[in-house]
């Protein structure tokens, strides 16, 4: 699982110049042989560790690296 976490974080960093939030399906493409539930467990572990955050538009939930992106100033408000 640690290798998968690193792959997700590296993927996010590689795309960080163009986008900071990613759809769940962006991550399932990284692991074509894994079931969606397995990818979800990896993402949830990263969120629980504080490496990534959930971001919701109200209709869509996306993932992003904690502390990066346009909504960084609003993180932690609630």
Tab-separated table of N, CA and C in Angstrom, residues 5-67:
chain	number	residue	atom	x	y	z
A	5	UNK	N	0.447	4.573	-2.373
A	5	UNK	CA	0.301	5.931	-1.837
A	5	UNK	C	1.310	6.860	-2.490
A	6	UNK	N	2.550	6.403	-2.594
A	6	UNK	CA	3.595	7.226	-3.202
A	6	UNK	C	3.267	7.515	-4.661
A	7	UNK	N	2.743	6.531	-5.369
A	7	UNK	CA	2.388	6.725	-6.775
A	7	UNK	C	1.295	7.784	-6.930
A	8	UNK	N	0.318	7.777	-6.032
A	8	UNK	CA	-0.755	8.771	-6.071
A	8	UNK	C	-0.204	10.167	-5.790
A	9	UNK	N	0.616	10.295	-4.769
A	9	UNK	CA	1.191	11.603	-4.429
A	9	UNK	C	2.080	12.106	-5.563
A	10	UNK	N	2.888	11.232	-6.129
A	10	UNK	CA	3.744	11.621	-7.259
A	10	UNK	C	2.904	12.068	-8.452
A	11	UNK	N	1.803	11.360	-8.714
A	11	UNK	CA	0.902	11.733	-9.803
A	11	UNK	C	0.344	13.139	-9.580
A	12	UNK	N	-0.100	13.413	-8.356
A	12	UNK	CA	-0.661	14.735	-8.042
A	12	UNK	C	0.389	15.828	-8.213
A	13	UNK	N	1.603	15.566	-7.752
A	13	UNK	CA	2.675	16.556	-7.901
A	13	UNK	C	3.006	16.777	-9.369
A	14	UNK	N	2.980	15.733	-10.174
A	14	UNK	CA	3.331	15.869	-11.591
A	14	UNK	C	2.299	16.704	-12.346
A	15	UNK	N	1.077	16.728	-11.868
A	15	UNK	CA	0.004	17.489	-12.519
A	15	UNK	C	-0.263	18.827	-11.832
A	16	UNK	N	0.477	19.152	-10.771
A	16	UNK	CA	0.152	20.303	-9.933
A	16	UNK	C	0.219	21.647	-10.651
A	17	UNK	N	0.980	21.740	-11.736
A	17	UNK	CA	1.040	23.010	-12.462
A	17	UNK	C	-0.266	23.299	-13.210
A	18	UNK	N	-0.977	22.244	-13.617
A	18	UNK	CA	-2.196	22.443	-14.395
A	18	UNK	C	-3.483	22.254	-13.593
A	19	UNK	N	-3.444	21.417	-12.553
A	19	UNK	CA	-4.650	21.222	-11.743
A	19	UNK	C	-4.291	20.748	-10.344
A	20	UNK	N	-5.175	21.068	-9.400
A	20	UNK	CA	-4.893	20.706	-8.016
A	20	UNK	C	-5.927	19.756	-7.427
A	21	UNK	N	-7.044	19.571	-8.113
A	21	UNK	CA	-8.087	18.662	-7.645
A	21	UNK	C	-8.312	17.589	-8.699
A	22	UNK	N	-8.554	16.364	-8.231
A	22	UNK	CA	-8.665	15.233	-9.135
A	22	UNK	C	-9.914	14.422	-8.825
A	23	UNK	N	-10.528	13.904	-9.879
A	23	UNK	CA	-11.666	13.010	-9.726
A	23	UNK	C	-11.178	11.629	-9.295
A	24	UNK	N	-12.060	10.880	-8.668
A	24	UNK	CA	-11.738	9.515	-8.257
A	24	UNK	C	-11.264	8.693	-9.453
A	25	UNK	N	-11.914	8.857	-10.595
A	25	UNK	CA	-11.557	8.083	-11.791
A	25	UNK	C	-10.145	8.379	-12.282
A	26	UNK	N	-9.616	9.575	-11.977
A	26	UNK	CA	-8.226	9.876	-12.337
A	26	UNK	C	-7.279	8.893	-11.654
A	27	UNK	N	-7.632	8.502	-10.437
A	27	UNK	CA	-6.768	7.592	-9.678
A	27	UNK	C	-6.986	6.131	-10.065
A	28	UNK	N	-8.203	5.786	-10.440
A	28	UNK	CA	-8.432	4.388	-10.852
A	28	UNK	C	-7.658	4.071	-12.128
A	29	UNK	N	-7.403	5.086	-12.954
A	29	UNK	CA	-6.620	4.880	-14.175
A	29	UNK	C	-5.164	4.555	-13.862
A	30	UNK	N	-4.686	4.976	-12.692
A	30	UNK	CA	-3.310	4.660	-12.279
A	30	UNK	C	-3.149	3.179	-11.948
A	31	UNK	N	-4.241	2.567	-11.538
A	31	UNK	CA	-4.215	1.163	-11.108
A	31	UNK	C	-5.271	0.376	-11.880
A	32	UNK	N	-5.053	0.131	-13.163
A	32	UNK	CA	-6.081	-0.510	-13.988
A	32	UNK	C	-6.440	-1.930	-13.544
A	33	UNK	N	-5.548	-2.610	-12.847
A	33	UNK	CA	-5.822	-3.974	-12.409
A	33	UNK	C	-6.480	-4.040	-11.030
A	34	UNK	N	-6.555	-2.902	-10.346
A	34	UNK	CA	-7.130	-2.870	-8.998
A	34	UNK	C	-8.622	-2.573	-9.072
A	35	UNK	N	-9.352	-3.078	-8.108
A	35	UNK	CA	-10.774	-2.772	-8.008
A	35	UNK	C	-10.928	-1.358	-7.450
A	36	UNK	N	-12.034	-0.717	-7.785
A	36	UNK	CA	-12.285	0.651	-7.333
A	36	UNK	C	-12.234	0.750	-5.808
A	37	UNK	N	-12.737	-0.274	-5.144
A	37	UNK	CA	-12.745	-0.260	-3.671
A	37	UNK	C	-11.322	-0.221	-3.100
A	38	UNK	N	-10.398	-0.908	-3.747
A	38	UNK	CA	-9.003	-0.908	-3.287
A	38	UNK	C	-8.390	0.491	-3.437
A	39	UNK	N	-8.684	1.149	-4.555
A	39	UNK	CA	-8.172	2.505	-4.781
A	39	UNK	C	-8.779	3.453	-3.754
A	40	UNK	N	-10.064	3.289	-3.475
A	40	UNK	CA	-10.748	4.122	-2.485
A	40	UNK	C	-10.100	3.970	-1.106
A	41	UNK	N	-9.700	2.763	-0.749
A	41	UNK	CA	-9.047	2.535	0.546
A	41	UNK	C	-7.710	3.271	0.629
A	42	UNK	N	-6.972	3.283	-0.469
A	42	UNK	CA	-5.683	3.981	-0.498
A	42	UNK	C	-5.906	5.481	-0.341
A	43	UNK	N	-6.869	6.028	-1.084
A	43	UNK	CA	-7.163	7.456	-0.990
A	43	UNK	C	-7.656	7.831	0.405
A	44	UNK	N	-8.499	6.998	0.986
A	44	UNK	CA	-9.006	7.264	2.334
A	44	UNK	C	-7.866	7.260	3.345
A	45	UNK	N	-6.918	6.346	3.194
A	45	UNK	CA	-5.761	6.312	4.089
A	45	UNK	C	-4.953	7.599	3.966
A	46	UNK	N	-4.775	8.092	2.740
A	46	UNK	CA	-4.034	9.345	2.531
A	46	UNK	C	-4.776	10.529	3.150
A	47	UNK	N	-6.102	10.542	3.062
A	47	UNK	CA	-6.897	11.604	3.686
A	47	UNK	C	-6.764	11.528	5.208
A	48	UNK	N	-6.860	10.320	5.758
A	48	UNK	CA	-6.750	10.138	7.208
A	48	UNK	C	-5.376	10.551	7.733
A	49	UNK	N	-4.347	10.385	6.899
A	49	UNK	CA	-2.987	10.774	7.290
A	49	UNK	C	-2.745	12.270	7.112
A	50	UNK	N	-3.683	12.966	6.488
A	50	UNK	CA	-3.533	14.397	6.281
A	50	UNK	C	-2.724	14.765	5.049
A	51	UNK	N	-2.396	13.790	4.218
A	51	UNK	CA	-1.626	14.040	3.000
A	51	UNK	C	-2.532	14.625	1.927
A	52	UNK	N	-3.762	14.109	1.862
A	52	UNK	CA	-4.730	14.578	0.871
A	52	UNK	C	-5.987	15.057	1.577
A	53	UNK	N	-6.804	15.805	0.823
A	53	UNK	CA	-8.068	16.299	1.361
A	53	UNK	C	-9.194	15.954	0.396
A	54	UNK	N	-10.408	15.903	0.933
A	54	UNK	CA	-11.604	15.833	0.109
A	54	UNK	C	-11.979	17.259	-0.244
A	55	UNK	N	-12.511	17.447	-1.432
A	55	UNK	CA	-13.054	18.738	-1.815
A	55	UNK	C	-14.367	18.460	-2.514
A	56	UNK	N	-15.408	19.161	-2.126
A	56	UNK	CA	-16.713	18.910	-2.709
A	56	UNK	C	-17.298	20.187	-3.287
A	57	UNK	N	-17.854	20.061	-4.481
A	57	UNK	CA	-18.544	21.177	-5.118
A	57	UNK	C	-20.026	21.136	-4.769
A	58	UNK	N	-20.419	20.144	-4.025
A	58	UNK	CA	-21.813	19.939	-3.699
A	58	UNK	C	-22.382	18.761	-4.465
A	59	UNK	N	-21.930	18.607	-5.703
A	59	UNK	CA	-22.413	17.479	-6.498
A	59	UNK	C	-21.296	16.490	-6.811
A	60	UNK	N	-20.072	16.939	-6.699
A	60	UNK	CA	-18.927	16.100	-7.042
A	60	UNK	C	-17.890	16.183	-5.933
A	61	UNK	N	-17.349	15.039	-5.553
A	61	UNK	CA	-16.262	15.021	-4.583
A	61	UNK	C	-14.959	14.781	-5.334
A	62	UNK	N	-13.981	15.591	-5.001
A	62	UNK	CA	-12.678	15.462	-5.640
A	62	UNK	C	-11.627	15.322	-4.547
A	63	UNK	N	-10.422	14.981	-4.955
A	63	UNK	CA	-9.303	14.829	-4.035
A	63	UNK	C	-8.203	15.787	-4.438
A	64	UNK	N	-7.490	16.288	-3.448
A	64	UNK	CA	-6.344	17.146	-3.721
A	64	UNK	C	-5.318	16.983	-2.623
A	65	UNK	N	-4.109	17.410	-2.919
A	65	UNK	CA	-3.067	17.375	-1.896
A	65	UNK	C	-3.346	18.469	-0.877
A	66	UNK	N	-3.197	18.157	0.380
A	66	UNK	CA	-3.429	19.134	1.441
A	66	UNK	C	-2.451	20.289	1.290
A	67	UNK	N	-2.964	21.501	1.408
A	67	UNK	CA	-2.113	22.683	1.349
A	67	UNK	C	-1.794	23.177	-0.043
